[in-house]
Tab-separated table of C-alpha atoms in Angstrom:
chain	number	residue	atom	x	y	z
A	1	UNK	CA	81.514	115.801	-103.736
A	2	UNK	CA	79.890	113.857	-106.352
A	3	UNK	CA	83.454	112.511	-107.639
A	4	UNK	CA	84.059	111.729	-103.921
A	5	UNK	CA	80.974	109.671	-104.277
A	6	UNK	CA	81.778	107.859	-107.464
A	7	UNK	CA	85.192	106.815	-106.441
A	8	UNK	CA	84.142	105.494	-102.932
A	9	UNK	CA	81.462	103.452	-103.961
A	10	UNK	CA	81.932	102.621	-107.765
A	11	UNK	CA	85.274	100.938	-107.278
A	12	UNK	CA	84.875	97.569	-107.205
A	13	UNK	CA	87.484	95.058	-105.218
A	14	UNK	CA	89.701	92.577	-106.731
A	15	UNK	CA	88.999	88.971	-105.344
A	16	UNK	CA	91.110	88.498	-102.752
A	17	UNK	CA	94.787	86.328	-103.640
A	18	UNK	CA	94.497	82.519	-102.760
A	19	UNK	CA	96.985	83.063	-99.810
A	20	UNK	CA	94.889	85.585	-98.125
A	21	UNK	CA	91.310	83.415	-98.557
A	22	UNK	CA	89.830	81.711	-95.172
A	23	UNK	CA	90.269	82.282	-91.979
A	24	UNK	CA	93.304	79.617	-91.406
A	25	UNK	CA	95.351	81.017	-93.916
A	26	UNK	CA	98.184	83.422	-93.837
A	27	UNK	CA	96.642	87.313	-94.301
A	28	UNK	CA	98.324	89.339	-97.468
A	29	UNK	CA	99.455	91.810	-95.006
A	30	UNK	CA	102.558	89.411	-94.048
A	31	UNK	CA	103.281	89.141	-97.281
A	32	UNK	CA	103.473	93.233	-97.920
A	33	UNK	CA	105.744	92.966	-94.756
A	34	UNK	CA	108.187	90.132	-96.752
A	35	UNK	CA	107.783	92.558	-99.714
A	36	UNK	CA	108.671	95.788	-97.586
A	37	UNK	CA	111.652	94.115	-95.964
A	38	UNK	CA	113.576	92.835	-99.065
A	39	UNK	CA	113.419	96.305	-101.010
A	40	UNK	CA	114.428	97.697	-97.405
A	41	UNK	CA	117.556	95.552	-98.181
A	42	UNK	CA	118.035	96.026	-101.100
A	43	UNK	CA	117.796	100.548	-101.276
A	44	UNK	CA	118.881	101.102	-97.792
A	45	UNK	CA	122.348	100.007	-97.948
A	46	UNK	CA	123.740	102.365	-100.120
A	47	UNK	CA	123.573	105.713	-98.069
A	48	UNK	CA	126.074	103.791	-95.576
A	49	UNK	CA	127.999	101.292	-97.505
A	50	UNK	CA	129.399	103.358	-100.068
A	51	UNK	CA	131.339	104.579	-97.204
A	52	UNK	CA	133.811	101.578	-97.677
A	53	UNK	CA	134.400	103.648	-101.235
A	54	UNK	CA	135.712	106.976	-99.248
A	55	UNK	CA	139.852	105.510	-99.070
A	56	UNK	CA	139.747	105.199	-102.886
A	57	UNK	CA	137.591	108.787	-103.485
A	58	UNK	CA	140.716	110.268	-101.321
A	59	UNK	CA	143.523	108.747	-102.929
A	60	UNK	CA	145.645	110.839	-105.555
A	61	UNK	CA	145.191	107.160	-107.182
A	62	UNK	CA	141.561	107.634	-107.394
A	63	UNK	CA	139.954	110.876	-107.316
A	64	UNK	CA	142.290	112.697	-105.156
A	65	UNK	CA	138.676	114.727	-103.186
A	66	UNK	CA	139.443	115.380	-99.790
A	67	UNK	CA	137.837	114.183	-96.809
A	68	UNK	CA	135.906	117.513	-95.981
A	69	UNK	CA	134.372	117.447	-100.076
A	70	UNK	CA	133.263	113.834	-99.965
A	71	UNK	CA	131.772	114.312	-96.509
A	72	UNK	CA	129.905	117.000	-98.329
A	73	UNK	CA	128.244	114.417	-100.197
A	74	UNK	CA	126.808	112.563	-97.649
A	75	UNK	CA	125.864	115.334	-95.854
A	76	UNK	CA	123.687	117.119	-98.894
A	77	UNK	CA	122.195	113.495	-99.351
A	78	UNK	CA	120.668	113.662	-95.383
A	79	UNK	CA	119.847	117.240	-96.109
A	80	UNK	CA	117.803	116.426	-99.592
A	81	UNK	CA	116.413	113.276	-97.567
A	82	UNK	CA	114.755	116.013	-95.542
A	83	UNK	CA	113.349	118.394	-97.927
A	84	UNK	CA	111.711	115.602	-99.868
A	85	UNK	CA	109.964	114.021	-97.356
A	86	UNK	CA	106.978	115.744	-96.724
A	87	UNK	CA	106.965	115.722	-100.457
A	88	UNK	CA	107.454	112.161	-101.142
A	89	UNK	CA	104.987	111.549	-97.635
A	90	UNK	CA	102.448	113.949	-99.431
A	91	UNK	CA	102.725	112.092	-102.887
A	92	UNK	CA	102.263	108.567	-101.146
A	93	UNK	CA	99.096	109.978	-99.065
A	94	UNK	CA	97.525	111.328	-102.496
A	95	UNK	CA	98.629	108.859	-105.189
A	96	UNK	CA	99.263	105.664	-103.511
A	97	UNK	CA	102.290	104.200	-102.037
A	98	UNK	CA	103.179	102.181	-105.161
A	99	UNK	CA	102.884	104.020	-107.879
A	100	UNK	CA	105.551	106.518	-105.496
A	101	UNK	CA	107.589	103.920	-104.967
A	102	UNK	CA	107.196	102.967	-109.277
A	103	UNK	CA	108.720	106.506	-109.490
A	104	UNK	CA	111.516	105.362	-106.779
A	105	UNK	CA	112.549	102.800	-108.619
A	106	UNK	CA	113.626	104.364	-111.892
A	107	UNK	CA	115.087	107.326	-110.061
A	108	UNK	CA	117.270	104.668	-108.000
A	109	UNK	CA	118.289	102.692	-111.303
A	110	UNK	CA	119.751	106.153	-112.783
A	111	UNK	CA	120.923	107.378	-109.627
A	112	UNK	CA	123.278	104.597	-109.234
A	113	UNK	CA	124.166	104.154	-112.733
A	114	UNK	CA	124.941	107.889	-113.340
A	115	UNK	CA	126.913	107.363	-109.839
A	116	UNK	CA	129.212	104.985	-111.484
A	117	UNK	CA	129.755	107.036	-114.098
A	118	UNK	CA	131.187	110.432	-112.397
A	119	UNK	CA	134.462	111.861	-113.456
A	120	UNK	CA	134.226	115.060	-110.943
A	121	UNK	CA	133.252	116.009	-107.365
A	122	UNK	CA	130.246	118.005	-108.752
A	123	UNK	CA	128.987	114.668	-110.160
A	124	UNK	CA	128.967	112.809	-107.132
A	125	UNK	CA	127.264	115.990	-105.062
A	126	UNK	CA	124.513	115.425	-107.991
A	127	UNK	CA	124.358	111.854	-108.658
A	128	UNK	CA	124.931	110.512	-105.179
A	129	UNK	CA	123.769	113.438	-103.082
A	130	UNK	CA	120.796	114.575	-104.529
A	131	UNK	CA	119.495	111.767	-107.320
A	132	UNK	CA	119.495	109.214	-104.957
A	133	UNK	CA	118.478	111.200	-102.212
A	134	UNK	CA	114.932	111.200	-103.854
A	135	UNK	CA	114.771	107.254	-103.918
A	136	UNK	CA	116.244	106.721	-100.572
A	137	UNK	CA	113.498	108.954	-99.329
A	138	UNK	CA	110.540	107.129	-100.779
A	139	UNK	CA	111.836	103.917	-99.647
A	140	UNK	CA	111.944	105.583	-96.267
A	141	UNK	CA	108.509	107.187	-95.379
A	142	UNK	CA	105.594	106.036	-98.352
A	143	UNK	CA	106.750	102.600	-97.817
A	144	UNK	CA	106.899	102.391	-93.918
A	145	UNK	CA	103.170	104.292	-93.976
A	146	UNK	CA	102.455	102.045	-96.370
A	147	UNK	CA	103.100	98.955	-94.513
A	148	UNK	CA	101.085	100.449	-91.342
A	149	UNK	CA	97.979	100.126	-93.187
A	150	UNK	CA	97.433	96.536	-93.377
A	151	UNK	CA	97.331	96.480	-89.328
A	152	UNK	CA	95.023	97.267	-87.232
A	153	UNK	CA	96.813	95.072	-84.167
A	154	UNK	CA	100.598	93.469	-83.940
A	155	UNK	CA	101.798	96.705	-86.101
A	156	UNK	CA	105.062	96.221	-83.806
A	157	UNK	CA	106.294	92.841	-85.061
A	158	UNK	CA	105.686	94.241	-88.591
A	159	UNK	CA	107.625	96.782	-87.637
A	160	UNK	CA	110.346	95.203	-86.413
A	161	UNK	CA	110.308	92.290	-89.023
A	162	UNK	CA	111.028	95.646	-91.628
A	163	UNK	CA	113.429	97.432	-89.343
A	164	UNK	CA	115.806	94.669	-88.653
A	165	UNK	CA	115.918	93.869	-92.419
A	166	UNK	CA	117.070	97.278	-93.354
A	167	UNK	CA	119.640	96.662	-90.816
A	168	UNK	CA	120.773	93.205	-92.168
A	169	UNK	CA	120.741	94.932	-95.508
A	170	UNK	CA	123.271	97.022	-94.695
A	171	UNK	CA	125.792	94.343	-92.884
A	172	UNK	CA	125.371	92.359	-95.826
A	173	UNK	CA	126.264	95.079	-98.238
A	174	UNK	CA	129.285	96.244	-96.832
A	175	UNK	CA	131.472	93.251	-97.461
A	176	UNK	CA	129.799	93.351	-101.170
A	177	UNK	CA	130.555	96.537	-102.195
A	178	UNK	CA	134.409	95.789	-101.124
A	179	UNK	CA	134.183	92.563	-103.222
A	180	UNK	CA	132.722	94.304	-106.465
A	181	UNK	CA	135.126	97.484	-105.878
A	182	UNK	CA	138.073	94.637	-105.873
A	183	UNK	CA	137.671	92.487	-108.546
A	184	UNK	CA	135.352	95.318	-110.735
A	185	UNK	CA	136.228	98.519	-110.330
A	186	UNK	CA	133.852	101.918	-108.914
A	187	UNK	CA	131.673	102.011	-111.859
A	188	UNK	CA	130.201	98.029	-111.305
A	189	UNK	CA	130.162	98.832	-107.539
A	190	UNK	CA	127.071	100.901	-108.500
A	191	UNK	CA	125.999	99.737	-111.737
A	192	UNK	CA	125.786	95.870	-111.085
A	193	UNK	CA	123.274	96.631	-107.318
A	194	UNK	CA	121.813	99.686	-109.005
A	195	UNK	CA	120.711	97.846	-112.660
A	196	UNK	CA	120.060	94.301	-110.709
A	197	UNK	CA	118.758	95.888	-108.014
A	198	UNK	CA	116.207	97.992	-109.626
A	199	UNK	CA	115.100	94.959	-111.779
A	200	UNK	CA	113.872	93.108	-108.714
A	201	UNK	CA	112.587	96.328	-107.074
A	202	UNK	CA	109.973	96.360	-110.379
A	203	UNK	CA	109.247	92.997	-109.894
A	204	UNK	CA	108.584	93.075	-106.072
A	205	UNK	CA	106.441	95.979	-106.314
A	206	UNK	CA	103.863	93.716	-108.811
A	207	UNK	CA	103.113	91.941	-105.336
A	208	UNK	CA	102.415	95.209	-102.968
A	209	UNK	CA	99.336	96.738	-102.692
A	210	UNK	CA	98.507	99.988	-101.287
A	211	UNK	CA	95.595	98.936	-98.433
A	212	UNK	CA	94.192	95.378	-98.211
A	213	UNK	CA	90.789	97.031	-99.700
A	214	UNK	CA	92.449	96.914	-102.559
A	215	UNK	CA	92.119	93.058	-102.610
A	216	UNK	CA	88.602	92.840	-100.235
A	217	UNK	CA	90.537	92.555	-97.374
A	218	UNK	CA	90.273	94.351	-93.965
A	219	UNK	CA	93.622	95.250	-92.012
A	220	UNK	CA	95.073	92.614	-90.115
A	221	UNK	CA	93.015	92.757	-86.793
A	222	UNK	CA	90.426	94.645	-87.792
A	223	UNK	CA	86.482	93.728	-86.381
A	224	UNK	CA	84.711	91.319	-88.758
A	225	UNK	CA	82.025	94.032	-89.523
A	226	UNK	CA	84.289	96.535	-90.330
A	227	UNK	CA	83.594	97.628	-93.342
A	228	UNK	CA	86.044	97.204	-96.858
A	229	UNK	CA	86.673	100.872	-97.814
A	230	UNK	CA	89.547	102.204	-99.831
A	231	UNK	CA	90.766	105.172	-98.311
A	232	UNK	CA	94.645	105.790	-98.891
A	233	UNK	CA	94.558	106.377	-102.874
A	234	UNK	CA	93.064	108.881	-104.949
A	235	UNK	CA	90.560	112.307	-104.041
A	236	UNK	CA	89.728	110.280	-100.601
A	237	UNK	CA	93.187	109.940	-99.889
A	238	UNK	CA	93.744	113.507	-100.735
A	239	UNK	CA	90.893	114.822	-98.765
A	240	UNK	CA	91.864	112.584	-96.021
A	241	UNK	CA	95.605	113.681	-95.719
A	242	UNK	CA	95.026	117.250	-96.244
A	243	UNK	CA	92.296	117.357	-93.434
A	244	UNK	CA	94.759	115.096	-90.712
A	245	UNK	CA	97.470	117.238	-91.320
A	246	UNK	CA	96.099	120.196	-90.572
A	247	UNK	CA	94.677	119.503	-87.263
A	248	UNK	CA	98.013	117.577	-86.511
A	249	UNK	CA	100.296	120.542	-86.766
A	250	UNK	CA	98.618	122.369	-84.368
A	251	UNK	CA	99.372	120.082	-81.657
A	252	UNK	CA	102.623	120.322	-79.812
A	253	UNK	CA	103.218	116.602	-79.859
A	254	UNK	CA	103.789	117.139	-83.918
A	255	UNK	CA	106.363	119.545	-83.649
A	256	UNK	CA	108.320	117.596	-80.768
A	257	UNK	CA	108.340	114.403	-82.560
A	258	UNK	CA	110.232	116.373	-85.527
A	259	UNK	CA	112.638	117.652	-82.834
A	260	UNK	CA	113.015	114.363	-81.423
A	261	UNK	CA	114.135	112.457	-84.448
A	262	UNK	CA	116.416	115.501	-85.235
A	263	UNK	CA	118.447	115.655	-81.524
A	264	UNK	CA	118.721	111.520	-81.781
A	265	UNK	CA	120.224	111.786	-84.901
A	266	UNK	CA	122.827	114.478	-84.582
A	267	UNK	CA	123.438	112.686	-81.094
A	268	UNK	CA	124.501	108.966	-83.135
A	269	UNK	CA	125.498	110.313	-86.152
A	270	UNK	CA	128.393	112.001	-85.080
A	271	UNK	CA	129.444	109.038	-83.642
A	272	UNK	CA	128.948	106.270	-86.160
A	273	UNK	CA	130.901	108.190	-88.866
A	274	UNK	CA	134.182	108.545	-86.050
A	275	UNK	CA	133.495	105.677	-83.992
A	276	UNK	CA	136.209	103.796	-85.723
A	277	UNK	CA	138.655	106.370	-85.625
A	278	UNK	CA	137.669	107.046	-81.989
A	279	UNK	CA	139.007	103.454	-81.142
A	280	UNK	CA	142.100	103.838	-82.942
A	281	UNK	CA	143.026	106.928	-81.101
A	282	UNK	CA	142.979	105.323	-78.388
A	283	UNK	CA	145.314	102.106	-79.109
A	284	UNK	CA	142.936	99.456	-80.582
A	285	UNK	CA	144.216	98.062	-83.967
A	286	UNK	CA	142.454	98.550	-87.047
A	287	UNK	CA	140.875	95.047	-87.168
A	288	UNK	CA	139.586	95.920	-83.285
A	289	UNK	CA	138.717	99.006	-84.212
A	290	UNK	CA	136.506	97.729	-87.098
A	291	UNK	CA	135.363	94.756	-84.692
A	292	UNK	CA	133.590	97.987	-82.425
A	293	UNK	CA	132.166	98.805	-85.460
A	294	UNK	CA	130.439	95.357	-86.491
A	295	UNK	CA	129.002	94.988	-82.913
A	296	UNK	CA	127.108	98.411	-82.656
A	297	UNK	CA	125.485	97.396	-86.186
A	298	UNK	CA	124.648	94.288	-84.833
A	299	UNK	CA	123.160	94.772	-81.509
A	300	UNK	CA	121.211	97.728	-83.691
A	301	UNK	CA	119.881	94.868	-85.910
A	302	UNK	CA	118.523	92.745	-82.867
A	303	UNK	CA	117.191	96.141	-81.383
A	304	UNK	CA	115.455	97.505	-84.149
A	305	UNK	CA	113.543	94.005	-84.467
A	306	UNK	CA	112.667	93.647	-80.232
A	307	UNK	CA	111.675	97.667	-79.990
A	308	UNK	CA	108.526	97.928	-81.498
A	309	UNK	CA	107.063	94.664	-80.457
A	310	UNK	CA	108.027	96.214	-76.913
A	311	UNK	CA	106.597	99.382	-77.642
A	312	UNK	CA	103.371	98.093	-79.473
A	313	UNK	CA	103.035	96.184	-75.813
A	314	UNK	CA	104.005	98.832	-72.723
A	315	UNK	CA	103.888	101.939	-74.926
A	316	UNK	CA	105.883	104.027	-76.973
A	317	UNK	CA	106.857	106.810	-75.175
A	318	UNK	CA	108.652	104.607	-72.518
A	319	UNK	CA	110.342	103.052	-74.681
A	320	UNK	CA	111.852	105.868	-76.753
A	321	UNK	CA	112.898	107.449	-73.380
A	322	UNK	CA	114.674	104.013	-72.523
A	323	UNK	CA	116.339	104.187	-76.234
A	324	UNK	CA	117.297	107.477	-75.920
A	325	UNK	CA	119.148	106.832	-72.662
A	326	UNK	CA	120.751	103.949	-73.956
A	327	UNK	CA	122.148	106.334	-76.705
A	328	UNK	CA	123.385	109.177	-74.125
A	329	UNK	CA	124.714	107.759	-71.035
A	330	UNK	CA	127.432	105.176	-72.533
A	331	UNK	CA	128.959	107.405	-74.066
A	332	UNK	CA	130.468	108.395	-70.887
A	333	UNK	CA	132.341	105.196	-70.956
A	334	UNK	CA	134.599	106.184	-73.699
A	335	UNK	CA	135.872	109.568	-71.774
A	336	UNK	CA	139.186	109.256	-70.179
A	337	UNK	CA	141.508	106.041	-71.315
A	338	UNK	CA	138.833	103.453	-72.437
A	339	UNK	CA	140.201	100.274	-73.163
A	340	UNK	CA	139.233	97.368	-75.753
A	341	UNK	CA	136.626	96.128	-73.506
A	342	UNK	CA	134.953	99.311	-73.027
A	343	UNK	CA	134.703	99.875	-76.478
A	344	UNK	CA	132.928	96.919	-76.791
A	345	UNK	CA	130.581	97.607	-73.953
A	346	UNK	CA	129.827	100.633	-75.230
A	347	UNK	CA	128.813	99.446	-78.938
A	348	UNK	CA	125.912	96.991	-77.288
A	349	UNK	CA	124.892	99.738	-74.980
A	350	UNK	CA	124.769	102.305	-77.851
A	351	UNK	CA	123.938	100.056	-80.324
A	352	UNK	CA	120.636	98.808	-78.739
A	353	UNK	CA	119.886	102.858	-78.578
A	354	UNK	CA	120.441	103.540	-82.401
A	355	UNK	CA	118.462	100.449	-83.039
A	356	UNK	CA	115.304	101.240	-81.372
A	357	UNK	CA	114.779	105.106	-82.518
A	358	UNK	CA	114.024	104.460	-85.705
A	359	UNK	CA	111.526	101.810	-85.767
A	360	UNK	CA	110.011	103.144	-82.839
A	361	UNK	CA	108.269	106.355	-84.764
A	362	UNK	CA	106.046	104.510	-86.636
A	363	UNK	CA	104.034	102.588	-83.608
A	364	UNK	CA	104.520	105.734	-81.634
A	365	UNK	CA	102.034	107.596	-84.425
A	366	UNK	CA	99.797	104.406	-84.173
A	367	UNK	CA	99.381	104.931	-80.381
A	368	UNK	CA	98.868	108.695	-80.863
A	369	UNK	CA	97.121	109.653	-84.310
A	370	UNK	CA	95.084	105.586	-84.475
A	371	UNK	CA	94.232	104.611	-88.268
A	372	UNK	CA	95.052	108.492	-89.379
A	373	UNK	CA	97.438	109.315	-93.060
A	374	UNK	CA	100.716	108.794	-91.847
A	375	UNK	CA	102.588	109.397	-95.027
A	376	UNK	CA	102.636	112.792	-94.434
A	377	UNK	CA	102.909	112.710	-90.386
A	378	UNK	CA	106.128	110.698	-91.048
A	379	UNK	CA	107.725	112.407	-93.901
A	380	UNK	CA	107.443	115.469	-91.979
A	381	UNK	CA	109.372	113.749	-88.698
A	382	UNK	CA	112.141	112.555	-91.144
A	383	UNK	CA	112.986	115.885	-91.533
A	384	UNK	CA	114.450	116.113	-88.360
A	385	UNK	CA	115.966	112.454	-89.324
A	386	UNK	CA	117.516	113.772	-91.980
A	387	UNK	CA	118.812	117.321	-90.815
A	388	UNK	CA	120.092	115.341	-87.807
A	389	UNK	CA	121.807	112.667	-89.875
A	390	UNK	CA	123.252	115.438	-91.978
A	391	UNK	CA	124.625	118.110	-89.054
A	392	UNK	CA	125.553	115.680	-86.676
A	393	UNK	CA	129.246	114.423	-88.967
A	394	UNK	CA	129.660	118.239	-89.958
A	395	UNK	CA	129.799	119.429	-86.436
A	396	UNK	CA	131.605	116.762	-84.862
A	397	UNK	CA	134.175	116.952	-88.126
A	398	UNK	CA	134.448	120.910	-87.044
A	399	UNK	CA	134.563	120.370	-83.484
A	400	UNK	CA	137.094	117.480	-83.738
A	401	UNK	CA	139.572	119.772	-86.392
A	402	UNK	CA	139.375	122.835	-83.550
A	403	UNK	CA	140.193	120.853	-80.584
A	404	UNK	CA	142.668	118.553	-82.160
A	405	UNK	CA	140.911	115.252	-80.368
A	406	UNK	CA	137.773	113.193	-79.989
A	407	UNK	CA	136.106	114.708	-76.662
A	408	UNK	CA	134.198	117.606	-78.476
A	409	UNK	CA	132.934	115.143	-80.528
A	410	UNK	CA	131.810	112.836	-77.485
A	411	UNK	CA	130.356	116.070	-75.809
A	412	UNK	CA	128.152	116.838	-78.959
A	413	UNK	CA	126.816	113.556	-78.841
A	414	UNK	CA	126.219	112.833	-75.390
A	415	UNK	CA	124.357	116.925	-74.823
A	416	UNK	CA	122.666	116.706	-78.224
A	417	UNK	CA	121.105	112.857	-76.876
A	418	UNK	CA	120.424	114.200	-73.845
A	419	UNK	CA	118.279	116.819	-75.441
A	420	UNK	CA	115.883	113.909	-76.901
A	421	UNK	CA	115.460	112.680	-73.883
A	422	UNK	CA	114.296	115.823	-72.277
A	423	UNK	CA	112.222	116.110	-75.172
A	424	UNK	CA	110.494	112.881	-74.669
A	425	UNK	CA	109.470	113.664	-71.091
A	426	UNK	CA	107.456	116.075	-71.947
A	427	UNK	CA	105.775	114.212	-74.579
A	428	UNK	CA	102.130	113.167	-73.252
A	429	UNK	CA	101.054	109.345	-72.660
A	430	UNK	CA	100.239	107.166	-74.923
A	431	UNK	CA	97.641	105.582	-73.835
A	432	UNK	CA	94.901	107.884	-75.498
A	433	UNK	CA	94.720	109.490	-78.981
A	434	UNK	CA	95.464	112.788	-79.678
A	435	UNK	CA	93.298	113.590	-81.997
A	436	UNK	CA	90.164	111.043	-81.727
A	437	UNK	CA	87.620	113.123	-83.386
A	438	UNK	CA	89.800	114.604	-86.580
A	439	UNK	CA	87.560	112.543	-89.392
A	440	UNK	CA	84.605	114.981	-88.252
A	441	UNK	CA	85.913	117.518	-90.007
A	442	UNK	CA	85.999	115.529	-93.479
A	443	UNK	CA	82.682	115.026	-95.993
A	444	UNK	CA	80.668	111.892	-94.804
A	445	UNK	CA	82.104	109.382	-98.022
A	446	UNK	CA	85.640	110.142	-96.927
A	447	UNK	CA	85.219	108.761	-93.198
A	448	UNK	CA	86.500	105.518	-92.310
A	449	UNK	CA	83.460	103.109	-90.877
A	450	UNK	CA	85.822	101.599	-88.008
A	451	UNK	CA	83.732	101.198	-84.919
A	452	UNK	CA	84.932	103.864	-82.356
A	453	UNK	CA	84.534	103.383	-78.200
């Protein structure tokens, strides 16, 4: 208790940067947004562009793998992505968000440069699958928690600002890593993002801070007598995490959040991987086929920016119920003979429902769990993320190899979607917190001093 004490009250505050000073100018926690959102872009990406790599990994000419072993790959990535994040949720929570995402960094420069440099299949399981599994991960649920802690109010724009970023990054990287493949070869198609791109996450991570008491600063919205504590690093943090979680996993709403994620993402994910080959199977030409494609990612950009603004506002249950329906019911339009136009119709409709599960989690835990560690409480729901992401190609690649065409895999999708959104109905409302009282159970110097009503 008495190093509780000393580290609560014998830290003292660094004076506050110029651009966060006075009440007309713009608060640091935009800036940890800005921050956020271009290492978003810049880690994101590679989990789903690479996949413009898998013709060459095929071909005798390149590697000669089939497409069953470097499915594999991508698959055991989404499956590490789940078993590290409660650990890389639990390491934020307890040692701060950027020192985790220091460690991120140099895991992501040698992931991609050992990436570049594999000569077997058993390389690429360890180098892509589970190296940069551990990076992807950190950049997933510390930083996203992270971010949450500089708002008290408008935690939905933030949000969305950082959602629809991680989106962009990904549109923008998939013509790159064709243009580096062509004129460089495999190994600069990871070395030149991963060495470049892990110099600029170093020097990005110089500006982001791990809660605005760091810098004398209260949360964005927070009551002017509120006081400046620092609560998300160190034994407070610890304390603070350890205590939350434990009263969190004995609610139902914990458990069914982790089931949520998981359904949603078996439900898209076994789409997006066939989507294209879908269209083609049912006469649209390649450049059609890849022009489905491009519209689902970008009506999932717009979405994942307008969802939690909308959900901060009317509530987040709603709106993950209205997501989740926009994910299940359009996929009936591709059953029978769909033509070009349906296609098309159908990557809006879906798109806007891929877009807005994501982002929606984190405002969801806002409305539920308040000002509570939600490094933790998120790294635990992307464990269904990532067991989703991971099962949902494997099955539909099984179900589509048995039954020779496309309709088991539109089946798996549409039942597994539908599942979510049974699962959200049963959620409770949002309009109260779950656990209001949970900071009772912690030592007096560990308690936040918001005012409660």
């Amino acid at each position: 208790m008495l190093r509780l004490q000393r580290f609560t009250r014998g830290r003292t505050s660094q004076r506050p940067p110029p651009l966060a000073r006075g009440s007309q100018r713009i608060h640091y926690a935009w800036v940890i947004v800005a921050v956020a959102s271009l290492i978003c872009m810049i880690t994101s990406p590679v989990r789903f562009a690479i996949s413009m790599l898998i013709p060459h990994l095929q071909n005798p000419a390149g590697f000669g793998w089939s497409y069953f072993a470097i499915s594999v790959a991508f698959a055991l990535q989404w499956l590490c992505s789940a078993l590290f994040s409660p650990l890389v949720g639990w390491l934020g929570d307890r040692y701060g968000v950027r020192r985790t995402m220091l460690l991120g960094a140099g895991l992501f420069i040698a992931g991609m440069v050992l990436t570049g440099s594999m000569t077997r299949l058993w390389h690429f399981y360890l180098f892509f699958g589970i190296l940069l599994a551990a990076p992807m991960t950190i950049y997933q649920v510390p930083l996203v928690a992270g971010v949450a802690v500089w708002f008290k109010t408008r935690i939905g724009v933030a949000m969305g600002i950082l959602q629809a970023c991680q989106g962009l990054g990904t549109v923008v990287a998939i013509p790159l890593v064709s243009v580096l493949f062509t004129r460089f070869g495999l190994a600069w198609t990871f070395w030149g993002p991963g060495l470049v791109g892990g110099a600029l996450l170093l020097l990005l991570l110089r500006l982001f801070h791990n809660e605005p008491a760091q810098l004398g600063l209260r949360p964005l919205g927070a009551a002017p007598d509120e006081p400046v504590q620092r609560l998300h690093e160190g034994p407070v943090a610890r304390i603070r995490a350890q205590v939350f979680l434990q009263q969190a996993q004995r609610i139902g709403a914990f458990w069914n959040l982790i089931g949520i994620h998981f359904w949603g993402c078996v439900g898209h994910n076994s789409i997006l991987l066939f989507l294209p080959t879908i269209a083609m199977e049912h006469g649209l030409s390649p450049a059609l086929a890849a022009g489905v494609y491009t519209t689902l990612n970008v009506s999932s950009v717009l979405t994942r920016f307008a969802v939690p603004i909308v959900a901060d506002h009317i509530g987040g249950k709603k709106v993950m119920a209205g997501c989740f329906c926009m994910q299940t019911f359009p996929i009936l339009l591709l059953l029978g003979a769909p033509e070009a136009w349906t296609f098309f119709l159908f990557a809006i409709l879906f798109g806007i429902g891929v877009g807005g599960e994501v982002p929606i989690f984190p405002v969801i835990n806002r409305q539920y769990f308040g000002h509570a560690p939600m490094g933790t409480l998120y790294g635990w729901q992307n464990v269904g993320n990532g067991l989703g992401m991971a099962l949902g190609p494997v099955l539909g690649g099984l179900i589509w190899t048995w039954t020779g065409d496309s309709t088991g895999v539109l089946a798996l999708s549409f039942g597994a979607s539908l599942a979510g959104v049974l699962a959200i109905l049963v959620l409770p409302s949002t309009s109260c917190c779950l656990l209001p009282h949970w900071e009772e159970q912690l030592p007096p110097e560990a308690r936040s001093g918001e005012r409660r009503h």
